[in-house]
Coordinates of C-alpha atoms in Angstrom, one line a residue:
M10 CA -1.2 17.0 -10.8
M11 CA -1.7 13.5 -10.3
E12 CA -3.5 11.2 -13.1
D13 CA -6.2 9.2 -12.3
D14 CA -4.8 6.0 -12.4
D15 CA -2.7 7.5 -9.3
Y16 CA -6.1 7.2 -7.2
N17 CA -8.0 4.3 -8.3
E18 CA -6.1 1.6 -9.6
G19 CA -7.4 -1.4 -8.0
P20 CA -10.9 -3.0 -7.9
S21 CA -13.1 -0.7 -6.0
A22 CA -14.4 -3.9 -3.6
G23 CA -13.5 -3.6 0.2
P24 CA -12.0 -6.6 1.5
S25 CA -13.0 -9.9 1.4
P26 CA -14.2 -11.5 4.4
L27 CA -11.8 -13.9 5.7
S28 CA -14.4 -16.8 5.9
S29 CA -15.0 -16.7 2.2
L30 CA -11.3 -17.3 1.3
P31 CA -9.6 -20.7 0.9
L32 CA -7.0 -21.3 3.7
I33 CA -3.4 -21.4 3.0
T34 CA -2.7 -25.5 3.3
T35 CA 1.1 -25.0 2.2
T36 CA 3.5 -22.6 3.3
G37 CA 6.4 -23.1 0.7
S38 CA 9.4 -21.6 1.9
F39 CA 7.8 -19.5 4.9
D40 CA 9.5 -19.8 8.1
L41 CA 7.4 -18.3 11.0
D42 CA 9.8 -18.0 13.7
A43 CA 12.0 -15.9 11.1
Y44 CA 9.0 -14.0 10.0
I45 CA 7.5 -13.2 13.6
Q46 CA 10.5 -11.8 15.0
N47 CA 10.9 -8.4 12.6
Y48 CA 7.7 -7.5 15.1
S49 CA 6.8 -6.7 18.4
G50 CA 3.8 -5.7 20.8
H51 CA 0.5 -5.3 19.3
T52 CA 1.1 -6.1 15.6
K53 CA 3.1 -9.5 16.4
V54 CA 0.1 -10.9 18.3
I55 CA -2.3 -9.3 15.6
R56 CA -0.2 -11.2 12.7
L57 CA 0.2 -14.7 14.6
V58 CA -3.7 -14.7 14.9
F59 CA -3.8 -13.7 11.7
I60 CA -1.8 -16.7 10.3
S61 CA -3.3 -19.1 12.9
E62 CA -6.9 -18.6 11.4
R63 CA -5.5 -19.1 7.5
C64 CA -2.8 -21.3 7.6
P65 CA -3.9 -24.8 9.2
P66 CA -0.3 -26.5 8.9
I67 CA 1.0 -23.7 11.5
Q68 CA -2.0 -22.9 13.6
G69 CA -1.0 -24.2 16.6
D70 CA 2.3 -22.8 16.4
A71 CA 1.3 -19.6 15.8
I72 CA -1.4 -19.3 18.6
R73 CA 1.1 -20.4 20.6
L74 CA 3.5 -17.9 19.8
A75 CA 0.4 -15.3 20.2
I76 CA -0.5 -16.6 23.8
Q77 CA 3.4 -16.4 25.0
E78 CA 3.2 -12.6 23.6
L79 CA 0.2 -11.8 25.4
K80 CA 1.0 -13.1 28.5
K81 CA 4.1 -10.2 28.6
S82 CA 1.3 -7.8 28.0
V83 CA -1.4 -6.5 30.1
N84 CA -3.9 -6.9 27.8
T85 CA -6.4 -9.5 29.4
V86 CA -9.1 -9.3 26.7
S87 CA -7.1 -10.4 23.7
Y88 CA -5.6 -13.2 26.1
K89 CA -8.7 -14.4 27.2
E90 CA -10.1 -14.5 23.8
T91 CA -6.9 -16.2 22.0
S92 CA -6.5 -18.4 24.6
D93 CA -10.2 -20.0 24.1
K94 CA -9.3 -20.6 20.4
A95 CA -6.2 -22.5 21.6
A96 CA -8.1 -24.6 23.7
D97 CA -10.2 -25.7 20.8
I98 CA -7.4 -26.2 18.4
L99 CA -4.5 -27.6 21.0
G100 CA -6.8 -28.6 23.6
P101 CA -7.9 -27.5 27.3
S102 CA -4.6 -27.1 28.5
F103 CA -4.4 -23.9 26.8
R104 CA -7.1 -22.3 28.5
A105 CA -6.7 -18.8 29.8
D106 CA -5.0 -18.9 33.4
Q107 CA -7.9 -16.9 35.2
S108 CA -5.7 -16.1 38.5
W109 CA -3.2 -14.3 36.4
I110 CA -6.2 -11.7 34.5
D111 CA -7.3 -11.2 37.5
S112 CA -4.2 -10.0 39.3
V113 CA -3.2 -7.9 36.1
D114 CA -7.0 -6.3 36.1
K115 CA -6.7 -5.7 40.0
K116 CA -2.9 -3.9 39.2
S117 CA -4.6 -2.2 36.0
Q118 CA -7.3 -0.6 37.4
Q119 CA -5.1 0.5 40.5
Q120 CA -2.9 2.2 37.5
L121 CA -5.7 3.8 36.0
E122 CA -7.1 5.5 38.8
R123 CA -3.5 6.8 39.9
L124 CA -3.3 8.2 36.2
E125 CA -6.6 9.7 36.2
L126 CA -5.9 11.1 39.8
E127 CA -2.6 12.8 38.6
L128 CA -4.1 14.4 35.4
N129 CA -7.2 15.9 37.3
N130 CA -4.3 17.6 39.6
H131 CA -2.4 18.9 36.5
K132 CA -5.5 20.2 35.3
T133 CA -6.3 22.1 38.5
N134 CA -2.9 23.2 38.4
L135 CA -2.9 24.7 34.7
Q136 CA -0.1 22.9 34.3
K137 CA 0.4 22.6 30.2
E138 CA 3.1 20.3 29.7
A139 CA 2.4 18.2 32.7
I140 CA -1.6 17.7 31.3
R141 CA -0.2 17.0 27.8
Q142 CA 1.9 13.9 29.3
G143 CA -0.8 12.8 31.5
H144 CA -3.0 12.8 28.3
M145 CA 0.1 10.7 26.6
D146 CA 0.4 8.5 29.7
L147 CA -3.5 7.9 29.7
G148 CA -3.3 7.1 25.9
D149 CA -0.1 5.0 26.4
F150 CA -2.1 2.8 29.3
H151 CA -5.4 2.3 27.2
Y152 CA -3.0 1.0 24.3
S153 CA -1.5 -1.3 26.2
R154 CA -4.9 -2.9 27.9
G155 CA -6.3 -3.2 24.2
D156 CA -8.3 0.1 24.4
L157 CA -8.0 1.1 20.9
N158 CA -10.8 4.0 21.1
S159 CA -9.8 5.0 24.5
A160 CA -6.4 5.3 23.4
L161 CA -7.2 7.3 20.6
K162 CA -9.5 9.8 22.4
C163 CA -6.1 10.6 24.8
Y164 CA -3.8 11.2 22.5
V165 CA -6.0 13.3 20.1
R166 CA -6.8 15.1 23.4
T167 CA -2.9 16.1 23.5
R168 CA -3.0 18.2 20.5
D169 CA -4.4 21.1 22.3
Y170 CA -1.3 21.1 24.6
C171 CA 1.5 20.5 22.0
T172 CA 4.1 23.6 22.3
T173 CA 7.2 22.0 20.5
T174 CA 7.9 20.0 17.2
S175 CA 8.7 16.8 19.1
H176 CA 5.3 17.1 21.2
I177 CA 3.4 17.2 18.0
L178 CA 5.5 14.5 16.0
S179 CA 5.1 12.5 19.1
M180 CA 1.1 12.9 19.1
C181 CA 0.9 12.3 15.6
L182 CA 2.7 8.9 15.5
A183 CA 0.8 7.6 18.4
V184 CA -2.6 8.6 16.4
I185 CA -1.1 7.2 13.4
K186 CA -0.1 3.7 15.1
V187 CA -3.6 3.2 16.5
A188 CA -5.2 4.2 13.3
I189 CA -3.6 1.7 11.7
E190 CA -4.2 -0.8 13.9
M191 CA -7.8 0.3 14.1
S192 CA -7.8 0.1 9.9
N193 CA -8.9 3.8 10.2
Y194 CA -7.1 5.0 7.2
S195 CA -8.3 8.3 6.8
H196 CA -7.0 9.2 10.4
V197 CA -3.7 7.7 9.4
A198 CA -3.4 9.9 6.1
N199 CA -4.7 13.1 8.0
Y200 CA -2.4 12.7 11.2
V201 CA 1.0 11.8 8.2
T202 CA -0.2 15.3 6.4
K203 CA -0.2 17.1 9.5
A204 CA 3.2 15.5 10.8
E205 CA 4.9 16.5 7.2
Q206 CA 3.7 20.2 7.8
T207 CA 5.5 20.5 11.0
P208 CA 8.0 23.1 11.1
D209 CA 11.8 21.8 11.5
L210 CA 11.0 18.1 10.6
S211 CA 14.2 16.9 10.4
D212 CA 14.7 13.2 11.5
Q213 CA 15.5 11.1 8.7
S214 CA 13.7 8.0 11.1
I215 CA 10.4 10.2 11.9
H216 CA 10.3 10.6 7.6
A217 CA 10.7 7.3 6.9
K218 CA 7.7 6.2 9.4
L219 CA 5.5 8.7 7.9
R220 CA 6.3 7.5 4.6
A221 CA 5.5 4.0 5.5
A222 CA 2.4 4.7 7.1
A223 CA 1.5 7.1 3.9
G224 CA 2.2 4.1 1.7
L225 CA 0.1 1.4 3.8
A226 CA -2.9 4.2 3.5
H227 CA -2.4 4.0 0.4
L228 CA -2.5 0.4 -0.1
E229 CA -5.6 -0.1 1.9
N230 CA -7.4 1.9 -0.5
R231 CA -6.2 0.5 -3.1
K232 CA -4.0 3.3 -5.1
Y233 CA -1.4 1.2 -5.6
K234 CA 1.0 3.7 -7.7
M235 CA 0.6 6.1 -4.7
A236 CA 1.4 3.2 -2.4
A237 CA 4.8 2.6 -4.4
K238 CA 5.5 5.9 -4.6
K239 CA 6.0 6.3 -0.9
F240 CA 7.6 3.2 -0.4
L241 CA 10.4 3.7 -2.4
E242 CA 11.0 6.9 -1.1
T243 CA 11.2 5.6 2.6
P244 CA 14.6 6.2 3.6
F245 CA 16.7 3.4 5.1
E246 CA 16.9 5.2 8.2
F247 CA 13.8 3.0 9.0
S248 CA 16.0 -0.2 9.9
G249 CA 17.9 -0.4 12.9
A250 CA 17.5 1.3 16.3
S251 CA 14.9 3.4 14.4
A252 CA 12.8 0.7 12.8
W253 CA 9.0 0.3 14.0
P254 CA 8.4 -3.0 14.7
E255 CA 5.0 -2.5 16.3
V256 CA 3.9 -1.3 12.9
I257 CA 6.0 -2.6 10.2
S258 CA 9.4 -4.5 9.2
P259 CA 12.1 -3.3 6.7
Q260 CA 11.3 -6.3 4.7
D261 CA 7.5 -5.5 4.5
I262 CA 8.7 -2.0 3.2
A263 CA 10.9 -4.2 0.5
I264 CA 7.9 -6.6 -0.8
Y265 CA 5.1 -3.7 -0.5
G266 CA 7.3 -1.3 -2.8
S267 CA 8.7 -3.7 -5.0
L268 CA 5.3 -5.2 -6.0
T269 CA 3.3 -2.1 -6.2
A270 CA 6.0 -0.9 -8.1
L271 CA 6.2 -4.2 -10.4
A272 CA 2.2 -3.8 -11.1
T273 CA 1.9 -0.3 -12.0
L274 CA 5.5 1.7 -13.2
D275 CA 6.5 1.0 -17.0
R276 CA 9.8 0.2 -18.0
Q277 CA 11.7 3.2 -17.7
E278 CA 10.4 4.3 -14.1
L279 CA 11.4 0.5 -12.4
K280 CA 14.9 1.3 -13.8
K281 CA 15.0 4.6 -12.1
K282 CA 12.9 4.3 -9.3
V283 CA 13.7 1.4 -8.1
I284 CA 16.7 -0.7 -9.3
D285 CA 18.9 2.3 -9.3
N286 CA 17.1 3.8 -6.4
A287 CA 20.0 3.4 -3.8
Q288 CA 17.9 3.6 -0.8
F289 CA 15.5 1.1 -1.6
R290 CA 18.4 -1.0 -2.9
N291 CA 19.3 -1.0 1.5
F292 CA 15.5 -2.6 1.7
L293 CA 16.0 -5.1 -1.0
E294 CA 19.1 -6.8 0.2
L295 CA 16.8 -7.6 3.3
V296 CA 14.7 -10.1 0.8
P297 CA 17.1 -11.3 -1.8
E298 CA 13.9 -13.1 -3.5
V299 CA 12.1 -9.4 -4.6
R300 CA 15.6 -8.3 -5.6
E301 CA 16.0 -11.2 -7.8
L302 CA 12.3 -10.8 -8.8
I303 CA 12.8 -7.3 -9.7
N304 CA 15.7 -7.7 -12.0
D305 CA 14.4 -10.9 -13.5
F306 CA 11.4 -8.3 -14.2
Y307 CA 13.5 -6.1 -15.9
E308 CA 16.1 -8.4 -17.7
S309 CA 13.0 -10.4 -19.1
R310 CA 14.1 -13.4 -17.8
Y311 CA 10.2 -14.5 -17.1
A312 CA 10.5 -18.1 -16.2
S313 CA 12.7 -17.1 -13.5
M314 CA 10.5 -14.3 -12.5
L315 CA 7.2 -16.3 -11.9
R316 CA 9.1 -19.3 -10.0
Y317 CA 10.0 -16.6 -7.8
L318 CA 6.8 -15.0 -7.4
D319 CA 5.3 -18.6 -6.7
Q320 CA 8.0 -19.2 -4.1
I321 CA 6.8 -16.0 -2.0
K322 CA 3.3 -16.4 -2.5
S323 CA 2.2 -18.3 0.2
G324 CA 4.4 -15.5 2.9
L325 CA 2.3 -12.7 1.3
L326 CA -1.2 -14.5 1.4
L327 CA -0.2 -14.4 5.3
D328 CA 0.5 -11.1 5.8
V329 CA -2.4 -8.9 7.4
H330 CA -2.2 -6.1 5.0
L331 CA -1.1 -7.3 1.8
W332 CA -3.3 -10.6 1.4
D333 CA -6.2 -9.3 0.2
H334 CA -4.0 -7.4 -2.8
V335 CA -1.8 -10.0 -3.7
N336 CA -4.1 -11.6 -6.5
Y337 CA -4.5 -8.2 -8.0
L338 CA -1.3 -7.4 -8.1
Y339 CA 0.0 -10.9 -9.3
D340 CA -2.2 -10.5 -12.3
K341 CA -1.2 -6.8 -13.2
I342 CA 2.4 -8.0 -13.1
R343 CA 1.6 -11.0 -15.3
S344 CA -0.1 -9.0 -17.8
K345 CA 2.5 -6.3 -17.7
A346 CA 5.6 -8.9 -18.4
L347 CA 3.3 -10.6 -21.2
I348 CA 3.0 -6.9 -22.7
Q349 CA 6.9 -6.4 -22.4
Y350 CA 7.4 -9.8 -24.0
F351 CA 5.5 -9.3 -27.1
T352 CA 6.4 -5.3 -27.4
P353 CA 9.4 -5.7 -29.7
F354 CA 8.3 -8.3 -31.9
I355 CA 5.9 -8.4 -35.2
S356 CA 4.8 -11.7 -34.4
V357 CA 5.3 -14.7 -31.4
D358 CA 5.2 -18.1 -31.8
L359 CA 2.5 -18.8 -28.8
T360 CA 4.2 -22.3 -28.0
T361 CA 7.5 -20.6 -27.0
M362 CA 5.8 -17.4 -25.1
A363 CA 3.5 -20.5 -23.3
T364 CA 7.0 -22.1 -22.0
A365 CA 8.2 -18.9 -20.9
F366 CA 5.0 -18.1 -19.0
N367 CA 4.8 -21.7 -17.5
T368 CA 1.1 -22.0 -18.9
T369 CA -0.7 -24.0 -21.7
V370 CA -1.4 -22.5 -25.0
G371 CA -4.8 -22.7 -24.3
G372 CA -4.5 -20.5 -21.0
L373 CA -2.1 -18.0 -22.8
E374 CA -4.6 -17.3 -25.7
K375 CA -7.2 -17.0 -22.8
E376 CA -4.7 -14.1 -21.3
L377 CA -4.0 -12.7 -24.2
S378 CA -7.6 -12.1 -25.5
G379 CA -8.3 -10.3 -22.4
L380 CA -5.0 -8.1 -23.0
I381 CA -6.6 -7.4 -26.7
M382 CA -9.9 -6.8 -25.7
D383 CA -8.9 -3.7 -23.1
G384 CA -6.3 -2.5 -25.6
S385 CA -3.1 -3.3 -23.8
I386 CA -1.9 -5.1 -26.8
Q387 CA -2.4 -4.3 -30.6
A388 CA -2.6 -7.8 -31.6
R389 CA -4.6 -10.4 -33.3
I390 CA -4.2 -14.4 -32.5
D391 CA -4.1 -17.0 -35.2
S392 CA -5.3 -19.7 -33.1
H393 CA -4.4 -22.1 -36.3
N394 CA -1.3 -21.6 -36.6
K395 CA -0.6 -20.8 -32.9
R396 CA 0.7 -17.5 -33.4
L397 CA 0.5 -13.8 -32.2
Y398 CA 0.5 -11.3 -34.7
A399 CA 1.0 -7.3 -34.0
R400 CA -1.6 -4.9 -35.3
Q401 CA 0.5 -2.3 -37.4
A402 CA -1.0 0.9 -38.4
D403 CA -1.0 2.1 -42.4
Q404 CA 1.4 4.8 -41.9
R405 CA 0.8 6.0 -45.5
S406 CA -3.1 5.9 -44.7
V407 CA -2.5 7.5 -41.0
T408 CA -0.4 10.2 -42.8
F409 CA -2.9 11.0 -45.8
Q410 CA -5.8 11.3 -42.7
N411 CA -3.6 13.8 -40.8
V412 CA -3.0 16.1 -43.7
L413 CA -7.3 15.7 -44.7
R414 CA -7.7 16.9 -41.2
M415 CA -5.0 19.7 -41.1
G416 CA -6.4 20.9 -44.8
E417 CA -10.0 21.0 -43.3
D418 CA -9.2 23.0 -40.6
Y419 CA -7.6 25.4 -42.5
Q420 CA -10.1 25.9 -44.8
W421 CA -12.3 26.3 -42.0
G422 CA -10.0 29.2 -40.6
T423 CA -9.9 30.8 -43.9
Q424 CA -13.6 30.7 -44.7
A425 CA -14.3 32.5 -40.9
L426 CA -11.8 35.5 -41.6
L427 CA -13.4 36.1 -45.0
Q428 CA -16.9 36.2 -43.3
R429 CA -15.3 38.4 -40.6
V430 CA -13.9 40.8 -42.9
S431 CA -16.9 40.7 -45.3
M432 CA -19.0 41.9 -42.4
M433 CA -17.0 44.3 -41.2
R434 CA -16.8 46.0 -44.7
N435 CA -20.7 46.2 -45.1
E436 CA -20.7 47.7 -41.4
L437 CA -22.3 44.8 -39.8
V438 CA -20.3 44.8 -36.8
V439 CA -22.1 45.6 -33.3
K440 CA -20.0 48.2 -31.9
P441 CA -20.4 48.9 -28.3
H442 CA -22.5 51.4 -26.9
V443 CA -20.8 54.4 -25.9
D444 CA -22.5 57.0 -23.2
K445 CA -22.0 60.7 -24.4
K446 CA -22.6 62.3 -20.9
L447 CA -19.5 60.6 -19.9

């Protein structure tokens, strides 16, 4: 049975609207070209447009790359919308190429008519496998055009015509991909479960995609501990030829898994499930900053850990899946670090502790007050002498109270037993009625 905090760890509010968030004015160590080459297809465009809306310093580069990617596709609607944005930012020379749009739309309409005619012929001939493939082809067509609702309907219709494990898995992965793009994470969770229950599922690359999709669903639903569990269980077969660049990259697995693990796992779990996890270490090697961040946290090198967190924060705030979770996860990680720092000591000098956490004594006192109020730290703050003292329970008093409670329990049990014996002796016990006719 899962604990409650496995399911309801983050704030219950939905994601903040983009317009209400401050823009990212410094990119830090974020390299747009190196970052975006990990993706392909729709998610590449979505991430580029998202970055262009959030980060003015690289806005022009991001939207220019998005237009280049869309020109390779047949998604004319997204191309028109993105080109209009680019024209506002970069000038009228970036307005949409209407002749290209008309040409692609004409060819796409002819292709749609052909696919629909082929599907109708297959239905007339009652060719089950051909009908399934026809629906898949139509779904792929609508997806390439950016019509996600029509694509989802076509993929779901193949369910009644799937006859093999590979058919079921193809259908599930197609639905999951579209559902992630639509932010319909209940669909994602349902079809991950359906795929995992498929008999003879032995392909580790499929397992990896399902774990990653489940992790994303839990992350978006703010179930951070469950998200960490799924990301940490993702096989490394997710990389290389078996990668899923149209949805998520191996680097994302490392970052999402590490941050959610740091925010939710205790020290022993972190050692066992992250640091000693041979599969996940392969993901961490792809993001050295996150690998060092994990090691610094475990080794209690808090100043270095906080520097790494600061270095990668700009990039995380530009991540289309993670941006709305960064501040909460950072606060949880910092709180855990404060607790871990103080736990071995009876008292701590606040000035020394503030230096270790790169903050002021006043700011540290405010953070510690919050942790004391919510019961995370059993301590008291001496503001005059600038020290933090642990509240130690009086073991003599606790033992005495436990003995008294045990004595009272024994006394109550003995009195109840004596009362029952006395009632039986005086025949005050109600006996069950016996029907003499039986």
